Coordinates of C-alpha atoms in Angstrom, one line a residue:
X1165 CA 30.8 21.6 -15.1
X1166 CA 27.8 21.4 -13.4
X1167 CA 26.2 17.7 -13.1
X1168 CA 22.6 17.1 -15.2
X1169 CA 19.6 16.6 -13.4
X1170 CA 20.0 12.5 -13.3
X1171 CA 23.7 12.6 -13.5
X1172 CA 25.8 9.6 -11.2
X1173 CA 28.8 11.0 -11.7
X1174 CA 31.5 10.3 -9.7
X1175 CA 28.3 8.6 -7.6
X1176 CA 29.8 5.5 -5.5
X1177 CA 26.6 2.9 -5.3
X1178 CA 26.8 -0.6 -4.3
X1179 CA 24.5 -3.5 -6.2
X1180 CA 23.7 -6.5 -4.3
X1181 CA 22.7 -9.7 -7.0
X1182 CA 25.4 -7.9 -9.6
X1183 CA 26.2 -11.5 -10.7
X1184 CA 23.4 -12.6 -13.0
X1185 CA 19.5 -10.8 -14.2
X1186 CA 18.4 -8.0 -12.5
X1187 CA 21.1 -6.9 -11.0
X1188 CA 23.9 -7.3 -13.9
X1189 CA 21.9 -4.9 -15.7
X1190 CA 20.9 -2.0 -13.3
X1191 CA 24.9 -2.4 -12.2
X1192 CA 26.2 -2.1 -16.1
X1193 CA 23.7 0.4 -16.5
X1194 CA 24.8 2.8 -13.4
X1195 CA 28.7 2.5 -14.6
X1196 CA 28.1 3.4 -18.0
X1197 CA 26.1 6.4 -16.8
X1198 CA 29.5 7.4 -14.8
X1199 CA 28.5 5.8 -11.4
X1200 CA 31.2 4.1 -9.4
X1201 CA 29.7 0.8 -9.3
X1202 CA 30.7 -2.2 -6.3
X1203 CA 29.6 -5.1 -7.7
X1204 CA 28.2 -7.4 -4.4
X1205 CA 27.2 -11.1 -5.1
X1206 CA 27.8 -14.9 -3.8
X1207 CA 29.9 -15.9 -6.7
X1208 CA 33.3 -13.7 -7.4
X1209 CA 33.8 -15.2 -10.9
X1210 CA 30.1 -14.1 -12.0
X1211 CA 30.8 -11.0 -10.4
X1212 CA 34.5 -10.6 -12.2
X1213 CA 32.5 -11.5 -15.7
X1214 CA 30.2 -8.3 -15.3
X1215 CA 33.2 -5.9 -14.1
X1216 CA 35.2 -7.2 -17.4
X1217 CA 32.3 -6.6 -19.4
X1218 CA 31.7 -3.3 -17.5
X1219 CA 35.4 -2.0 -18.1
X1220 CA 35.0 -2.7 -22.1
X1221 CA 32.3 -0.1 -21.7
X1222 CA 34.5 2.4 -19.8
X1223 CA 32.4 1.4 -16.5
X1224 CA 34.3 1.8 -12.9
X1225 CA 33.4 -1.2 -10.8
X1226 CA 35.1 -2.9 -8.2
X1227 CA 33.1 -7.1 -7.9
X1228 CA 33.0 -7.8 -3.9
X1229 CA 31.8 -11.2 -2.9
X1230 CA 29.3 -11.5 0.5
X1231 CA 26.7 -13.1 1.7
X1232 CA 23.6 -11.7 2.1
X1233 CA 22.4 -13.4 5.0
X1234 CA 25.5 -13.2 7.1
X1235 CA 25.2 -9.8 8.8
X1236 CA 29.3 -9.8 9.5
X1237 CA 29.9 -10.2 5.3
X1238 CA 27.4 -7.3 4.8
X1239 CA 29.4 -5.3 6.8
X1240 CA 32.3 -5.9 5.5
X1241 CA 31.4 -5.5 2.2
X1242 CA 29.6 -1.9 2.6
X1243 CA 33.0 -0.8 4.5
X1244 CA 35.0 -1.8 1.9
X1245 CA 32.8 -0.1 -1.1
X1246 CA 33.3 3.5 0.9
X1247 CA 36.9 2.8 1.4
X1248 CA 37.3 2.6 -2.1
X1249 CA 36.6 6.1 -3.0
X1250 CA 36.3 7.8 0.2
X1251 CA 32.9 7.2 0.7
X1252 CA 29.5 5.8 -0.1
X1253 CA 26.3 7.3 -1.9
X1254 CA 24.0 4.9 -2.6
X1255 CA 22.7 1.7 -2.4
X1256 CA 21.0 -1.1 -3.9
X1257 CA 19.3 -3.9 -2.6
X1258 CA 18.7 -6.2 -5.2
X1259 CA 19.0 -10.0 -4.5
X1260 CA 16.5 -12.2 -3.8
X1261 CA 15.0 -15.9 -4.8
X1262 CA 11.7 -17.0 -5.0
X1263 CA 9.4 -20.0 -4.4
X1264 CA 6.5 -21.4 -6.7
X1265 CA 4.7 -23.7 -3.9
X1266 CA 0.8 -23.7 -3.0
X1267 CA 0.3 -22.4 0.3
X1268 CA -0.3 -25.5 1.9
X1269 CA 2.5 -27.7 0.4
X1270 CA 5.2 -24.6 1.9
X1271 CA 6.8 -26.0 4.9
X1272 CA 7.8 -23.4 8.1
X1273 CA 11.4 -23.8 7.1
X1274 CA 11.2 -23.0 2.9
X1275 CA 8.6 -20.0 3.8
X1276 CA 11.3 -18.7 6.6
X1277 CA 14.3 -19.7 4.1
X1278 CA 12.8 -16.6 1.3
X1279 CA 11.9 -14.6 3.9
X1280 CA 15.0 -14.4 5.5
X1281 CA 16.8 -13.7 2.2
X1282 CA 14.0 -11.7 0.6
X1283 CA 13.7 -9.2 3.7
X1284 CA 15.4 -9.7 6.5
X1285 CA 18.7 -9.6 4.7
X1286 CA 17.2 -7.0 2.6
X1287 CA 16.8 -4.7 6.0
X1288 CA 20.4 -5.9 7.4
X1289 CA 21.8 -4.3 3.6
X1290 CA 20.1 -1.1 4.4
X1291 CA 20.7 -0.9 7.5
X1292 CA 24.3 -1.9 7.2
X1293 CA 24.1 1.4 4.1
X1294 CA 22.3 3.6 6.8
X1295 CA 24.9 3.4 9.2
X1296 CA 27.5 4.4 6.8
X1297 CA 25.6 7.9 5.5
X1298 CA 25.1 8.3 9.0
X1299 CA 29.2 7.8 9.9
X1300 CA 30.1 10.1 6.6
X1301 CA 27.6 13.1 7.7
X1302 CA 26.4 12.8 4.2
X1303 CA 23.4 11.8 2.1
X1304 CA 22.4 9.0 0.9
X1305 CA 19.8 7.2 -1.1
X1306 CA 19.1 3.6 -1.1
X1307 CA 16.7 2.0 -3.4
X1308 CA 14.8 -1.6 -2.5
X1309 CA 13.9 -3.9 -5.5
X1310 CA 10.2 -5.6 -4.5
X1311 CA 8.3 -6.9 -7.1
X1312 CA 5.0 -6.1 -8.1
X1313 CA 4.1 -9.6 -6.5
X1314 CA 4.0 -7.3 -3.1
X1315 CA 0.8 -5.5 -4.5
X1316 CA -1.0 -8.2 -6.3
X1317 CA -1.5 -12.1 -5.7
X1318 CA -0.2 -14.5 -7.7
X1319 CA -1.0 -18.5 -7.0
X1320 CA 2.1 -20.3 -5.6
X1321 CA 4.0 -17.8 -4.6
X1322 CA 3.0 -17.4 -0.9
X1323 CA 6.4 -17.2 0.3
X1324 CA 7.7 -14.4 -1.9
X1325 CA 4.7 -12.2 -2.0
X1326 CA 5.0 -11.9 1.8
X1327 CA 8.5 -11.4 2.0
X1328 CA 8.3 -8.5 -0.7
X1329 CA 5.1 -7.2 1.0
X1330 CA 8.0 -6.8 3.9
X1331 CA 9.9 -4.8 1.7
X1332 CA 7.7 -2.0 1.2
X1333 CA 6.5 -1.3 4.4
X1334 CA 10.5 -1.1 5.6
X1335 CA 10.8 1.0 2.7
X1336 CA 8.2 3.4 4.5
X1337 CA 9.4 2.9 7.9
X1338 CA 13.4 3.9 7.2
X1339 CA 12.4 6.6 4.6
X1340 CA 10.3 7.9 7.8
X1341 CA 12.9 7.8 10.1
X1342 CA 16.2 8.0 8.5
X1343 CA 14.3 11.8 6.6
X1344 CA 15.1 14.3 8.4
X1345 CA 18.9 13.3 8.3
X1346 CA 18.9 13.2 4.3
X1347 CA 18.8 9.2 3.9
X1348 CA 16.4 8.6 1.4
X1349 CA 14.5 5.3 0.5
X1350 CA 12.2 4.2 -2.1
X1351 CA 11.1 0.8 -4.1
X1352 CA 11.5 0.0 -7.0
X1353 CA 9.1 -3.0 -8.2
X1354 CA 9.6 -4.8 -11.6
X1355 CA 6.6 -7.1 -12.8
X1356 CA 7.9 -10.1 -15.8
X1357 CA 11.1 -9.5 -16.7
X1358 CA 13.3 -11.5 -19.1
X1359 CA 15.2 -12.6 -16.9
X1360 CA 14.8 -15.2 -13.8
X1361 CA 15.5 -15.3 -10.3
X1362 CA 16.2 -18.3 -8.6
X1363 CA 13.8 -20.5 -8.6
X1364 CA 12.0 -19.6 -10.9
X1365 CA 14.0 -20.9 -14.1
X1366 CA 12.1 -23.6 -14.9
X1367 CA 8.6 -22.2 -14.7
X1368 CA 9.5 -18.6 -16.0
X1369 CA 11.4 -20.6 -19.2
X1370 CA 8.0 -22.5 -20.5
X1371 CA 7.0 -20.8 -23.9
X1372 CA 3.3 -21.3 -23.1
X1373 CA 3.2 -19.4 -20.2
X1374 CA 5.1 -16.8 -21.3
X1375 CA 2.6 -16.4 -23.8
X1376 CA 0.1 -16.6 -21.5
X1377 CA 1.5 -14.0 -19.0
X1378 CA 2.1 -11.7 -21.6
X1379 CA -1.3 -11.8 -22.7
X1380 CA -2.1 -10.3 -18.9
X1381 CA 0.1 -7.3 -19.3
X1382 CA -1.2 -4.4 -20.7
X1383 CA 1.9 -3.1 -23.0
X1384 CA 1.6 -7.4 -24.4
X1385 CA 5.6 -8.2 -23.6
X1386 CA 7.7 -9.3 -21.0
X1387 CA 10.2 -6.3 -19.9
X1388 CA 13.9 -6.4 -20.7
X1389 CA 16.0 -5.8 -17.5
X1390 CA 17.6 -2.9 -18.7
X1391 CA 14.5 -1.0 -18.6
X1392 CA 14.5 -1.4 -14.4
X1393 CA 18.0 1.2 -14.6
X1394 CA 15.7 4.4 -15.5
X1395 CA 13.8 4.1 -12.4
X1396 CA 16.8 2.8 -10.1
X1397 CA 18.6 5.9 -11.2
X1398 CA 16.0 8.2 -10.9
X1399 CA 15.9 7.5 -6.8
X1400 CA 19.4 7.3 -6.9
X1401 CA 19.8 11.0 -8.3
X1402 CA 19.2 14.4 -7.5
X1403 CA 16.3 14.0 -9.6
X1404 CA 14.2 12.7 -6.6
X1405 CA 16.1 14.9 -4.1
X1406 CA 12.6 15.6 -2.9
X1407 CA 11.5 11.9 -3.2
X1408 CA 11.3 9.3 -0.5
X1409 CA 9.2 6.4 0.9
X1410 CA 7.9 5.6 -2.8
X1411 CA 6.8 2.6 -4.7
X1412 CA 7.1 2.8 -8.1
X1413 CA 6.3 -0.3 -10.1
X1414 CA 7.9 -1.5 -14.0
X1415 CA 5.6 -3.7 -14.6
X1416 CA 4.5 -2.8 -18.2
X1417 CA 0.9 -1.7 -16.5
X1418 CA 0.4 -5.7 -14.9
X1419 CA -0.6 -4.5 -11.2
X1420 CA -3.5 -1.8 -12.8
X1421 CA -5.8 -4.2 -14.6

C-alpha cells in the first residue's frame, strides 16, 4: 500500500529532549503515527517512562541517553539510532533551557552556558544527522525547534532569544547547503506552551502571569504540546518534499500582534 501524503511509516527519527515537555510529546506523537522513534535525553529512566508509555500505545521506540553538549555522545547516539533499523530518516533537535535574567545581571559564563546548549549543541545534532544522510546516500529531513522568542523580544530573556535567533539563521545556512543533496531543514518555533523548559518552572508556573500572557495571544490560551507534532511532522514528511529553510511558528498568533 502506498504511504499517505504525511505518512512516517516505517520512518526512523531521532528526538533530542524525549524525556519531559516538548519533546515527550512530539516523540509519542511521531510513534503513534507509525514512526520509529529513538528516544535521546540526559536521564535514561525519564527516557524508559516515555518508551513504556509509548509501547502501551503500539509506538516503536528505542530511549538512548547522551549528552548534548558532548560532541563524542552525539555521535554515538545518531550511530546507534541508524543501526537499529538500518538507517536514519530524520531528525529532531529539540532540547534546550532557558534563562530569565535582565541583560545586565547575565554574566559571560550563564549567557555562553544557553548558548552553548541552545545552538551550538543544536548545530553539532545536525550536523552529527547530516553526516549520516550523507553516509546512507539517502534523504533526510531534520527539523530545529526555536521559539518564537527568536523573532520577537521578550524582557529577561537575553540569553535565550540570542541563542534561538542562532537557530534560524543555521536553519537557513544548512538547508542552503546541504539542498541539492536532498537534506532538508526547517524550524519549527512554538510560542507558550503548557509545558516548561528548564528554567523556566518557576516563572512559567505563576497563575497571574499566565493569565496575563494569555491575554497577549491572539487565540487567548496557552498551547498544549501536542499541538507542536502537526507541524514537526509536516517537515518531517513527504508532505514538504518541496519545503526547506522555513520557519514556521505555533504560537497561537503571539509573534503577529
Amino acid at each position: 500500500m502506498a504511504k499517505t501524503l504525511f505518512s512516517m511509516d516505517e520512518t526512523t527519527v531521532v528526538v533530542t529532549g524525549a524525556g519531559r515537555g516538548l519533546g515527550r510529546a512530539i516523540a509519542l506523537g511521531l510513534a503513534g503515527q507509525g514512526a520509529n522513534v529513538v528516544l535521546g535525553g540526559r536521564t535514561q529512566e525519564k527516557l524508559d517512562a516515555v518508551a513504556a508509555e509509548a509501547a502501551e500505545r503500539g509506538g516503536s521506540v528505542l530511549p538512548l541517553s547522551f549528552d548534548a553538549n558532548k560532541e563524542a555522545s552525539v555521535e554515538a547516539m545518531v550511530s546507534r539510532a541508524a543501526e537499529w533499523k538500518g538507517g536514519l530518516d530524520g531528525m529532531v533537535v529539540n532540547h534546550g533551557v532557558a534563562l530569565h535574567t535582565k541583560a545586565e545581571d547575565t554574566t559571560n559564563e550563564e549567557f555562553r552556558s544557553v548558548v552553548e546548549t541552545n545552538l551550538i549543541s543544536c548545530f553539532v545534532c545536525a550536523r552529527t544527522a547530516g553526516r549520516q544522510f550523507l553516509r546512507q546516500g539517502s534523504p533526510g529531513s531534520i527539523v530545529l525547534i526555536s521559539s518564537n522568542g527568536s523573532m520577537v523580544a521578550f524582557d529577561g530573556l537575553v540569553a535565550y532569544g540570542a541563542s534561538k535567533g542562532g537557530v534560524d539563521q543555521l536553519n537557513r545556512q544548512l538547508a542552503s547547503e546541504w539542498a541539492s543533496r536532498d537534506i532538508r531543514v526547517n524550524v519549527v518555533a512554538p510560542g507558550y506552551m503548557n509545558s516548561f523548559m528548564q528554567g523556566t518552572e518557576g516563572k512559567y508556573g505563576d497563575a497571574a502571569f499566565r493569565d496575563q500572557i494569555a491575554s497577549k495571544i491572539p487565540m487567548s490560551r496557552w498551547g498544549e504540546p501536542k499541538e507542536l507534532v502537526g507541524a514537526v511532522t509536516y517537515f518531517l514528511s513527504g508532505a514538504s518534499s518541496y519545503t526547506t529553510g522555513q520557519y514556521l511558528a505555533v504560537d497561537g498568533g503571539y509573534a503577529i500582534v
